[in-house]
Short mmCIF file of C-alpha atoms and ligand atoms in Angstrom, two decimals:
data_model
loop_
_atom_site.label_atom_id
_atom_site.label_comp_id
_atom_site.label_asym_id
_atom_site.label_seq_id
_atom_site.Cartn_x
_atom_site.Cartn_y
_atom_site.Cartn_z
CA MET H 1 22.37 33.43 8.20
CA ASN H 2 23.75 31.15 11.00
CA ILE H 3 24.53 27.85 9.37
CA GLN H 4 26.50 25.43 11.30
CA PRO H 5 29.12 23.15 9.42
CA LYS H 6 28.02 19.08 9.19
CA LYS H 7 30.10 16.40 8.93
CA ILE H 8 28.53 13.81 6.04
CA HIS H 9 27.24 10.71 7.43
CA PHE H 10 25.92 8.19 4.78
CA TYR H 11 22.93 5.86 5.03
CA SER H 12 22.59 2.68 3.39
CA ALA H 13 20.16 -0.10 3.12
CA LYS H 14 21.14 -1.29 6.61
CA ASP H 15 19.73 1.54 8.16
CA ILE H 16 16.42 1.44 6.67
CA ASN H 17 15.34 -0.59 9.71
CA SER H 18 16.57 1.28 12.10
CA LEU H 19 16.44 5.16 10.97
CA PRO H 20 13.77 6.81 13.33
CA GLN H 21 12.01 8.29 10.46
CA LEU H 22 10.91 5.33 8.93
CA ALA H 23 9.30 4.17 12.24
CA ASN H 24 5.60 4.91 11.50
CA ILE H 25 6.44 2.58 7.78
CA SER H 26 5.22 -0.49 8.57
CA PRO H 27 7.69 -3.73 8.95
CA GLU H 28 6.57 -5.21 5.47
CA THR H 29 7.11 -1.97 3.59
CA ARG H 30 10.61 -1.54 5.12
CA LEU H 31 11.61 -5.17 4.53
CA ALA H 32 10.65 -4.23 0.84
CA MET H 33 12.37 -1.03 0.78
CA GLN H 34 15.78 -3.66 1.80
CA ALA H 35 15.01 -5.66 -0.78
CA VAL H 36 14.93 -2.82 -3.46
CA ALA H 37 17.81 -1.39 -2.16
CA LYS H 38 19.95 -4.97 -2.39
CA VAL H 39 19.52 -4.54 -5.97
CA LEU H 40 19.78 -0.90 -7.08
CA PRO H 41 22.05 1.44 -5.44
CA PHE H 42 20.78 3.23 -2.65
CA ARG H 43 22.68 5.74 -0.38
CA ALA H 44 21.31 9.26 1.40
CA ASN H 45 23.19 11.16 3.67
CA ASN H 46 22.38 13.34 6.66
CA TYR H 47 21.64 16.92 4.86
CA ILE H 48 18.87 14.90 3.13
CA VAL H 49 17.37 13.00 5.88
CA GLU H 50 17.48 15.87 8.10
CA GLU H 51 16.89 19.34 6.11
CA LEU H 52 15.42 18.10 2.52
CA ILE H 53 13.13 15.48 3.02
CA ASP H 54 9.56 16.61 4.46
CA TRP H 55 9.21 13.65 6.89
CA GLY H 56 5.43 14.91 7.20
CA ASN H 57 4.54 13.70 3.96
CA ILE H 58 5.90 10.33 2.77
CA PRO H 59 6.06 8.48 0.99
CA ASP H 60 5.49 10.91 -1.49
CA ASP H 61 7.72 13.68 -0.77
CA PRO H 62 9.64 14.51 -3.58
CA VAL H 63 12.92 14.15 -2.26
CA PHE H 64 12.08 11.09 -0.17
CA ARG H 65 11.22 9.57 -3.67
CA LEU H 66 14.16 11.05 -5.31
CA THR H 67 16.64 9.33 -2.76
CA PHE H 68 15.20 6.52 -1.10
CA ALA H 69 14.50 2.89 -2.60
CA HIS H 70 10.40 2.13 -2.88
CA PRO H 71 8.92 -1.04 -3.62
CA GLU H 72 7.41 -0.23 -6.93
CA MET H 73 10.82 0.51 -8.24
CA LEU H 74 11.29 -3.00 -8.80
CA SER H 75 8.44 -5.92 -10.73
CA PRO H 76 5.93 -7.79 -8.32
CA LYS H 77 8.11 -10.94 -9.27
CA ASP H 78 11.74 -9.50 -8.79
CA LEU H 79 10.34 -7.99 -5.37
CA ASN H 80 8.87 -10.87 -3.95
CA CYS H 81 11.91 -12.85 -4.99
CA MET H 82 14.13 -10.54 -3.09
CA ILE H 83 11.95 -10.44 -0.24
CA GLN H 84 11.80 -14.14 0.00
CA ILE H 85 15.12 -14.87 0.34
CA LEU H 86 15.69 -11.78 2.85
CA LYS H 87 13.27 -13.46 5.23
CA GLU H 88 15.21 -16.78 4.94
CA ASN H 89 18.14 -15.09 5.79
CA ALA H 90 19.94 -16.32 2.50
CA PRO H 91 23.95 -16.36 2.33
CA GLU H 92 25.23 -12.99 1.05
CA LYS H 93 26.27 -14.57 -2.20
CA VAL H 94 22.86 -15.88 -2.45
CA LEU H 95 21.78 -12.24 -2.45
CA GLN H 96 24.27 -10.66 -4.25
CA GLN H 97 23.49 -13.53 -6.99
CA THR H 98 19.56 -12.79 -7.28
CA ALA H 99 20.29 -9.43 -7.21
CA ASN H 100 22.70 -9.73 -10.34
CA GLN H 101 20.24 -11.92 -12.09
CA ILE H 102 17.72 -8.89 -11.89
CA ARG H 103 19.89 -6.43 -12.46
CA LEU H 104 20.64 -7.71 -16.03
CA ARG H 105 17.07 -7.57 -16.80
CA LEU H 106 17.20 -3.92 -16.37
CA ASN H 107 19.17 -2.81 -18.94
CA PRO H 108 21.96 -1.64 -17.52
CA HIS H 109 23.93 -0.42 -20.44
CA PRO H 110 21.72 1.72 -22.45
CA GLY H 111 22.86 3.95 -25.34
CA GLY H 112 26.33 2.66 -26.34
CA GLN H 113 27.94 5.19 -24.07
CA LYS H 114 31.08 2.76 -23.22
CA GLN H 115 31.69 0.99 -26.72
CA HIS H 116 30.80 4.54 -29.39
CA ASN H 117 32.58 7.12 -27.46
CA VAL H 118 36.07 6.26 -26.03
CA PRO H 119 38.55 7.71 -28.20
CA TYR H 120 41.40 6.57 -29.16
CA PHE H 121 45.45 7.89 -28.55
CA GLU H 122 48.27 6.29 -30.25
CA GLY H 123 46.41 2.93 -30.96
CA LYS H 124 45.25 2.53 -27.48
CA SER H 125 41.65 3.34 -26.29
CA LEU H 126 41.71 5.88 -23.84
CA GLN H 127 39.42 4.99 -20.70
CA GLY H 128 37.39 6.88 -18.48
CA VAL H 129 37.28 9.99 -21.36
CA GLN H 130 34.36 10.16 -23.79
CA HIS H 131 34.51 12.41 -27.02
CA LYS H 132 31.05 11.93 -28.55
CA TYR H 133 30.43 15.38 -30.06
CA GLN H 134 33.13 17.71 -31.51
CA GLN H 135 33.65 20.37 -29.37
CA THR H 136 33.46 18.66 -25.77
CA VAL H 137 35.62 15.96 -24.23
CA LEU H 138 33.92 14.11 -21.38
CA ILE H 139 36.33 12.91 -18.35
CA PHE H 140 35.49 10.85 -15.72
CA PRO H 141 37.89 10.84 -12.87
CA THR H 142 38.96 8.19 -10.74
CA ALA H 143 38.16 9.19 -7.07
CA GLY H 144 34.51 10.75 -8.82
CA GLN H 145 32.35 7.73 -9.25
CA HIS H 146 30.15 8.02 -6.82
CA CYS H 147 27.62 10.84 -5.24
CA HIS H 148 26.72 12.52 -2.16
CA ALA H 149 23.71 10.59 -2.24
CA TYR H 150 22.34 8.40 -4.96
CA CYS H 151 19.29 9.16 -7.18
CA THR H 152 16.77 6.32 -7.50
CA PHE H 153 16.35 6.99 -11.24
CA CYS H 154 20.03 7.42 -11.80
CA PHE H 155 20.85 5.96 -15.30
CA ARG H 156 24.86 5.05 -13.83
CA TRP H 157 23.27 2.84 -11.42
CA PRO H 158 25.62 -0.28 -12.74
CA GLN H 159 28.59 1.45 -11.69
CA PHE H 160 27.51 2.13 -8.10
CA VAL H 161 26.45 -1.49 -7.56
CA GLY H 162 29.72 -3.12 -8.89
CA LEU H 163 27.84 -4.16 -12.51
CA GLU H 164 30.23 -2.29 -14.24
CA ASP H 165 33.94 -2.79 -14.12
CA LEU H 166 35.40 1.18 -13.21
CA LYS H 167 37.67 0.61 -15.79
CA PHE H 168 35.47 3.94 -16.86
CA ALA H 169 37.58 5.97 -15.00
CA THR H 170 40.51 7.86 -15.81
CA ARG H 171 43.64 8.29 -13.59
CA GLU H 172 44.84 12.17 -13.12
CA SER H 173 48.26 10.74 -14.74
CA GLY H 174 46.60 9.73 -18.21
CA TYR H 175 46.81 10.20 -21.48
CA PHE H 176 43.82 12.80 -21.87
CA GLN H 177 46.46 15.59 -21.54
CA ASP H 178 48.21 14.86 -24.60
CA TYR H 179 45.25 13.50 -26.41
CA LEU H 180 43.63 17.02 -25.99
CA GLN H 181 46.53 18.85 -27.06
CA GLN H 182 46.08 17.20 -30.29
CA HIS H 183 42.60 17.63 -30.60
CA ARG H 184 42.50 21.13 -31.27
CA GLU H 185 38.83 21.20 -32.09
CA VAL H 186 37.83 20.84 -28.36
CA THR H 187 36.82 23.69 -26.66
CA ASP H 188 35.07 22.35 -23.74
CA ILE H 189 36.07 19.61 -21.04
CA LEU H 190 33.34 18.32 -18.76
CA LEU H 191 34.46 16.50 -15.73
CA THR H 192 31.54 14.06 -14.93
CA GLY H 193 30.73 10.73 -12.55
CA GLY H 194 29.44 9.78 -10.54
CA ASP H 195 29.63 13.58 -9.13
CA PRO H 196 33.75 14.66 -9.63
CA MET H 197 32.63 16.85 -6.48
CA THR H 198 33.16 14.40 -4.30
CA MET H 199 36.70 14.33 -4.50
CA LYS H 200 39.03 16.70 -2.44
CA ALA H 201 39.85 19.91 -3.94
CA ARG H 202 43.47 18.75 -4.01
CA GLN H 203 42.50 15.79 -6.44
CA LEU H 204 40.36 17.91 -8.62
CA ALA H 205 43.34 20.35 -9.08
CA LEU H 206 45.23 17.68 -10.23
CA TYR H 207 42.40 17.42 -13.21
CA ILE H 208 41.74 20.99 -13.65
CA GLU H 209 45.19 23.00 -12.95
CA PRO H 210 47.16 21.37 -16.11
CA LEU H 211 44.72 22.77 -18.77
CA LEU H 212 45.45 26.57 -17.16
CA LYS H 213 48.65 25.96 -19.19
CA PRO H 214 49.39 27.74 -22.76
CA GLU H 215 49.11 24.43 -24.68
CA PHE H 216 45.58 23.79 -23.65
CA ASP H 217 44.50 27.61 -25.09
CA HIS H 218 42.10 26.16 -27.25
CA ILE H 219 40.20 24.66 -24.03
CA GLN H 220 37.32 27.76 -23.59
CA SER H 221 35.06 26.30 -20.90
CA ILE H 222 35.80 23.91 -18.50
CA ARG H 223 32.80 22.22 -16.83
CA ILE H 224 31.68 20.21 -13.93
CA GLY H 225 28.79 17.97 -13.63
CA THR H 226 27.55 17.78 -10.50
CA LYS H 227 24.59 16.77 -7.91
CA SER H 228 26.72 18.36 -5.15
CA VAL H 229 25.21 21.88 -4.92
CA ALA H 230 21.82 19.96 -3.89
CA TYR H 231 23.10 16.67 -2.18
CA TRP H 232 25.98 18.33 -0.01
CA PRO H 233 25.86 22.13 -0.50
CA TYR H 234 28.47 22.12 2.78
CA ARG H 235 30.99 21.19 0.50
CA TYR H 236 31.03 24.76 -0.84
CA VAL H 237 30.47 26.50 2.67
CA THR H 238 32.39 24.59 5.40
CA ASP H 239 33.80 21.46 4.92
CA HIS H 240 37.95 22.10 5.97
CA ASP H 241 38.86 22.60 2.35
CA ALA H 242 35.71 24.55 0.57
CA ASP H 243 37.88 27.29 0.59
CA GLN H 244 40.55 25.89 -1.19
CA LEU H 245 37.95 24.41 -3.50
CA LEU H 246 36.78 28.19 -4.19
CA GLY H 247 39.95 29.19 -4.81
CA LEU H 248 40.34 26.86 -7.41
CA PHE H 249 37.40 28.01 -9.72
CA GLU H 250 38.65 31.72 -9.16
CA ARG H 251 42.12 30.56 -10.75
CA VAL H 252 40.23 29.05 -13.69
CA VAL H 253 38.14 32.39 -14.15
CA GLN H 254 41.30 34.54 -13.61
CA GLN H 255 43.07 32.72 -16.33
CA GLY H 256 40.40 34.08 -18.70
CA LYS H 257 38.57 30.26 -19.10
CA HIS H 258 34.61 29.78 -18.16
CA LEU H 259 34.06 27.41 -15.42
CA ALA H 260 30.69 26.36 -15.20
CA ILE H 261 29.46 24.57 -12.79
CA MET H 262 26.28 21.94 -14.43
CA GLY H 263 24.14 21.58 -11.50
CA HIS H 264 21.77 18.83 -11.34
CA TYR H 265 18.79 19.59 -9.49
CA THR H 266 15.61 17.65 -9.51
CA HIS H 267 13.23 19.56 -7.66
CA TRP H 268 12.71 23.26 -6.05
CA ARG H 269 13.29 22.11 -2.92
CA GLU H 270 17.11 21.43 -3.03
CA LEU H 271 17.37 25.19 -3.58
CA ASP H 272 14.94 26.47 -0.55
CA THR H 273 17.67 25.85 2.53
CA ALA H 274 20.11 28.46 3.42
CA ILE H 275 22.55 26.37 2.76
CA ALA H 276 21.51 25.84 -0.32
CA GLN H 277 21.67 29.18 -1.19
CA LYS H 278 24.83 30.17 0.51
CA ALA H 279 26.75 27.44 -1.55
CA ILE H 280 25.41 28.90 -4.89
CA GLN H 281 26.34 32.32 -4.00
CA ARG H 282 29.87 31.73 -2.76
CA ILE H 283 30.42 29.62 -6.34
CA ARG H 284 28.72 32.35 -8.28
CA ALA H 285 31.25 34.89 -6.23
CA THR H 286 34.16 33.22 -7.27
CA GLY H 287 32.80 34.32 -10.77
CA ALA H 288 32.23 30.50 -11.92
CA GLN H 289 28.56 30.26 -13.60
CA ILE H 290 25.98 27.65 -12.67
CA ARG H 291 23.68 25.70 -15.00
CA THR H 292 21.31 23.70 -14.13
CA GLN H 293 19.83 20.30 -15.86
CA ALA H 294 17.85 17.41 -14.45
CA PRO H 295 15.47 14.57 -16.00
CA VAL H 296 11.50 14.83 -15.39
CA VAL H 297 11.09 11.65 -13.62
CA SER H 298 7.14 10.40 -12.52
CA HIS H 299 6.68 10.52 -8.72
CA ILE H 300 9.03 13.51 -8.49
CA ASN H 301 8.98 16.46 -10.64
CA ASP H 302 6.19 15.22 -13.05
CA ASP H 303 4.45 18.82 -12.97
CA PRO H 304 4.89 21.82 -14.88
CA SER H 305 4.37 24.07 -12.13
CA THR H 306 7.28 22.10 -9.95
CA TRP H 307 9.36 22.93 -12.91
CA ALA H 308 8.26 26.52 -13.44
CA LYS H 309 8.97 27.08 -9.61
CA MET H 310 12.51 25.63 -9.72
CA TRP H 311 13.34 27.84 -13.12
CA GLN H 312 12.35 30.78 -11.57
CA MET H 313 14.05 30.25 -8.36
CA GLN H 314 17.49 29.10 -10.18
CA VAL H 315 17.50 32.54 -12.24
CA SER H 316 16.37 34.63 -8.71
CA LEU H 317 19.49 32.70 -7.47
CA GLY H 318 21.45 33.86 -10.73
CA CYS H 319 21.69 30.03 -12.30
CA ILE H 320 21.13 29.56 -16.01
CA PRO H 321 18.46 26.63 -16.87
CA TYR H 322 19.61 24.52 -19.13
CA TYR H 323 18.13 21.41 -20.07
CA MET H 324 15.37 19.14 -19.01
CA PHE H 325 16.02 15.65 -19.93
CA VAL H 326 13.79 12.88 -20.90
CA GLU H 327 14.60 9.55 -18.52
CA ARG H 328 16.59 6.73 -20.19
CA GLN H 329 15.31 3.23 -20.39
CA THR H 330 17.46 1.99 -17.97
CA GLY H 331 17.07 0.47 -14.21
CA ALA H 332 14.07 1.16 -12.70
CA LYS H 333 12.50 2.97 -15.85
CA GLU H 334 8.75 1.67 -15.36
CA TYR H 335 8.21 3.50 -12.24
CA PHE H 336 10.13 6.79 -13.68
CA GLU H 337 8.89 6.84 -17.33
CA MET H 338 6.26 8.99 -18.78
CA PRO H 339 5.23 8.79 -22.33
CA LEU H 340 6.90 11.24 -24.75
CA VAL H 341 3.69 13.06 -25.13
CA LYS H 342 3.51 13.60 -21.47
CA VAL H 343 7.01 14.92 -21.43
CA CYS H 344 6.33 17.29 -24.18
CA GLU H 345 3.19 18.68 -21.65
CA ILE H 346 5.14 19.08 -18.83
CA TYR H 347 7.74 21.29 -20.96
CA ARG H 348 5.36 22.86 -23.03
CA GLN H 349 3.40 24.65 -19.75
CA ALA H 350 6.41 24.93 -17.49
CA ILE H 351 8.04 27.00 -20.20
CA GLN H 352 4.72 29.19 -20.63
CA LYS H 353 4.77 30.08 -16.81
CA VAL H 354 8.24 31.83 -16.80
CA SER H 355 10.28 34.81 -18.79
CA GLY H 356 12.68 34.51 -20.96
CA LEU H 357 15.44 34.50 -18.82
CA GLY H 358 13.83 30.67 -17.65
CA ARG H 359 13.47 29.79 -21.29
CA THR H 360 17.10 29.03 -21.78
CA ALA H 361 16.09 25.29 -20.18
CA ARG H 362 15.95 23.46 -23.86
CA GLY H 363 14.03 20.35 -23.49
CA PRO H 364 12.55 17.68 -23.36
CA VAL H 365 15.82 16.30 -24.65
CA MET H 366 16.94 12.30 -25.02
CA SER H 367 20.41 11.67 -24.90
CA ALA H 368 20.40 8.84 -27.32
CA LEU H 369 23.01 6.90 -29.33
CA PRO H 370 22.87 9.24 -32.36
CA GLY H 371 22.85 12.34 -30.66
CA LYS H 372 20.91 14.69 -28.41
CA VAL H 373 17.26 14.57 -29.66
CA GLN H 374 15.06 17.31 -28.88
CA VAL H 375 11.12 16.81 -29.16
CA HIS H 376 9.96 20.44 -30.12
CA GLY H 377 6.23 19.27 -30.10
CA ILE H 378 3.32 17.44 -31.61
CA SER H 379 2.21 18.57 -34.96
CA GLU H 380 -0.26 17.59 -37.90
CA ILE H 381 0.99 17.63 -41.62
CA GLN H 382 -1.31 17.12 -44.29
CA GLY H 383 -3.43 15.05 -41.70
CA GLU H 384 -0.96 12.63 -40.11
CA LYS H 385 -0.46 13.70 -36.37
CA VAL H 386 3.63 13.57 -35.90
CA PHE H 387 6.41 14.56 -33.39
CA VAL H 388 8.74 17.44 -34.49
CA VAL H 389 12.15 16.40 -33.49
CA SER H 390 15.64 17.89 -34.26
CA PHE H 391 19.55 17.38 -32.65
CA LEU H 392 21.11 19.55 -30.83
CA GLN H 393 24.12 17.62 -30.92
CA ALA H 394 24.58 14.66 -32.98
CA ARG H 395 27.19 12.11 -33.92
CA ASN H 396 27.52 13.64 -37.34
CA PRO H 397 27.45 17.75 -36.76
CA ASP H 398 25.74 17.80 -39.85
CA TRP H 399 22.43 16.13 -38.56
CA CYS H 400 21.81 19.24 -36.28
CA ASN H 401 19.02 21.12 -36.48
CA ARG H 402 17.35 19.15 -39.16
CA PRO H 403 13.69 19.09 -37.91
CA PHE H 404 12.19 15.61 -39.17
CA PHE H 405 9.29 13.97 -38.19
CA ALA H 406 8.13 10.66 -36.34
CA SER H 407 4.45 9.01 -36.17
CA PHE H 408 2.48 9.83 -33.08
CA ASP H 409 2.45 7.27 -30.53
CA THR H 410 0.95 7.98 -27.26
CA GLU H 411 2.83 5.14 -25.72
CA ALA H 412 6.36 5.59 -27.08
CA THR H 413 8.95 6.92 -24.15
CA TRP H 414 12.42 6.99 -25.73
CA ILE H 415 13.55 7.80 -29.74
CA GLY H 416 13.79 4.17 -29.90
CA ASP H 417 9.96 3.65 -29.77
CA LEU H 418 9.78 5.95 -32.55
CA LYS H 419 8.94 5.37 -35.82
CA PRO H 420 9.65 7.85 -38.88
CA ALA H 421 6.37 9.66 -39.85
CA PHE H 422 4.84 9.43 -43.54
CA GLY H 423 5.43 5.80 -44.44
CA GLU H 424 9.36 6.25 -44.35
CA SER H 425 11.10 3.25 -43.73
CA LYS H 426 14.47 4.85 -41.87
CA PHE H 427 14.80 8.35 -40.42
CA PHE H 428 17.41 10.55 -42.16
CA TYR H 429 20.23 9.65 -40.14
CA GLU H 430 20.26 5.73 -39.76
CA SER H 431 22.24 4.39 -42.55
CA GLN H 432 24.68 6.88 -41.46
CA LEU H 433 24.62 5.97 -37.85
CA GLU H 434 24.40 2.13 -38.93
CA GLU H 435 27.82 2.80 -40.93
CA PHE H 436 29.34 4.17 -37.89
CA LEU H 437 28.41 1.47 -35.28
CA THR H 438 30.13 -1.04 -37.52
CA LYS H 439 33.42 0.92 -37.56
CA LYS H 440 35.57 0.90 -34.21
CA GLU H 441 37.17 3.85 -34.66
CA VAL H 442 35.79 7.68 -33.72
CA VAL H 443 32.76 9.93 -34.52
CA ARG H 444 34.45 12.08 -36.60
CA GLN H 445 35.02 10.72 -39.44
CA LEU H 446 31.48 10.73 -40.48
CA THR H 447 31.28 12.57 -43.45
CA PRO H 448 28.62 15.54 -43.84
CA ILE H 449 25.60 14.47 -45.88
CA SER H 450 24.68 17.09 -48.32
C1 PLP N 1 25.26 16.17 -23.46
C2 PLP N 1 26.67 15.91 -23.66
C3 PLP N 1 27.88 16.94 -24.03
C4 PLP N 1 27.56 18.30 -23.99
O1 PLP N 1 26.73 18.95 -24.98
P1 PLP N 1 26.18 20.75 -25.17
O2 PLP N 1 25.04 20.86 -26.51
O3 PLP N 1 27.55 21.07 -25.20
O4 PLP N 1 25.83 20.72 -23.77
C5 PLP N 1 28.82 16.33 -24.69
N1 PLP N 1 28.99 14.93 -24.54
C6 PLP N 1 28.29 13.94 -24.39
C7 PLP N 1 28.77 12.55 -24.88
C8 PLP N 1 26.79 14.78 -23.78
O5 PLP N 1 26.01 13.59 -23.77
S1 SF4 N 2 24.00 12.61 -8.91
FE1 SF4 N 2 23.65 11.67 -11.38
S2 SF4 N 2 25.30 10.07 -11.00
FE2 SF4 N 2 24.72 10.44 -9.33
S3 SF4 N 2 23.07 8.87 -8.56
FE3 SF4 N 2 22.26 11.24 -9.51
S4 SF4 N 2 22.00 10.65 -11.26
FE4 SF4 N 2 23.30 9.09 -10.70
#
């Protein structure tokens, strides 16, 4: 296998007009794409453009839909408004103001991530840290708050367009180590972003190496949430510090901890290049495990055979399918979202096509305010059609694995659209959740229900 090193090159909104691969797209459509890219984040790179997108198949090519701005991502009204001011060559300030007005209508802060999951330590809130579920603490390293390209459906889009200040991200010198030393119930650290793998190996080591000390014996697993294995596999093969990075992975494993690369893969095409497979091989050779996850979205992977093929390829390559997520209600959601009924059917049909080794993918899962909600499927109980749902993770651990029922609804796309079945006024957890939301300090103060 002859792999040439690549130096990363990014494409942004201004390149939409000059990219030769887009020459066959009409000037009107290109202008509309630029209009969208002024509102929602757009970034592609040379690997995606040169090796992942099948340019003979645009605009429907899934990787093109995954990374390039599409006119349909904005409402016709908002789209026309942006096109108009672009045509008028409006000053940057006007463009920014208009873009911000549109952004604020796109539900930029779903799920209360910021307000409700940030822990307190010695009276101060720990910015850049989230602690929602007992065992797992999320860390948002300051330097890892962008990605090697942006997904068009990204739920973290507000941080990439500057709508959210990056207080969200922690510094390596931060308090999080002290917090972790005190919280002996924590077994897992999840470094997330953006994409922590946009950091240099040296920077990443500042977060990981300290956790290998004896004070952190209670930390069993270090996870890194990343899209880099799909978007920039050169990170693990030919980038100048690739070997240094893999050396860091090896040290974690040698210290007796589990290192899990939580690879975001949206489509099997991201696994199909020689470099993508080489990256996986090299990561796995360090003793790290790769688990995979992605949301199911319209226009990109809304087909059971796409998922089945992706899971099969992952299993062949030694990766472990982990989650199929439901897309959150934010950003260009109207373009990407699907009714839960359809999402359930895609999961059900996809899972049937793979052996037990691929059925480790849990789904469809909504990561929502009360917890991670899994929709098991549709059933009928004494004549009433219902969704059967339960928590995989919850703000109160005691809410987990208690199946509950929501009225069947062909249009619902999210837990918030669902109503309790059998004429109940609330889901079993809702009173406790409301109580929690009025409190400032955190999560584990919820008492188990009996
Ligand atoms: C998904 C998630 C986790 C990890 O949950 P697991 O079930 O251990 O994979 C941790 N924290 C938050 C906030 C999450 O959304
Ligand atoms: S990799 Fe994740 S954080 Fe980055 S753009 Fe895609 S969905 Fe968003």
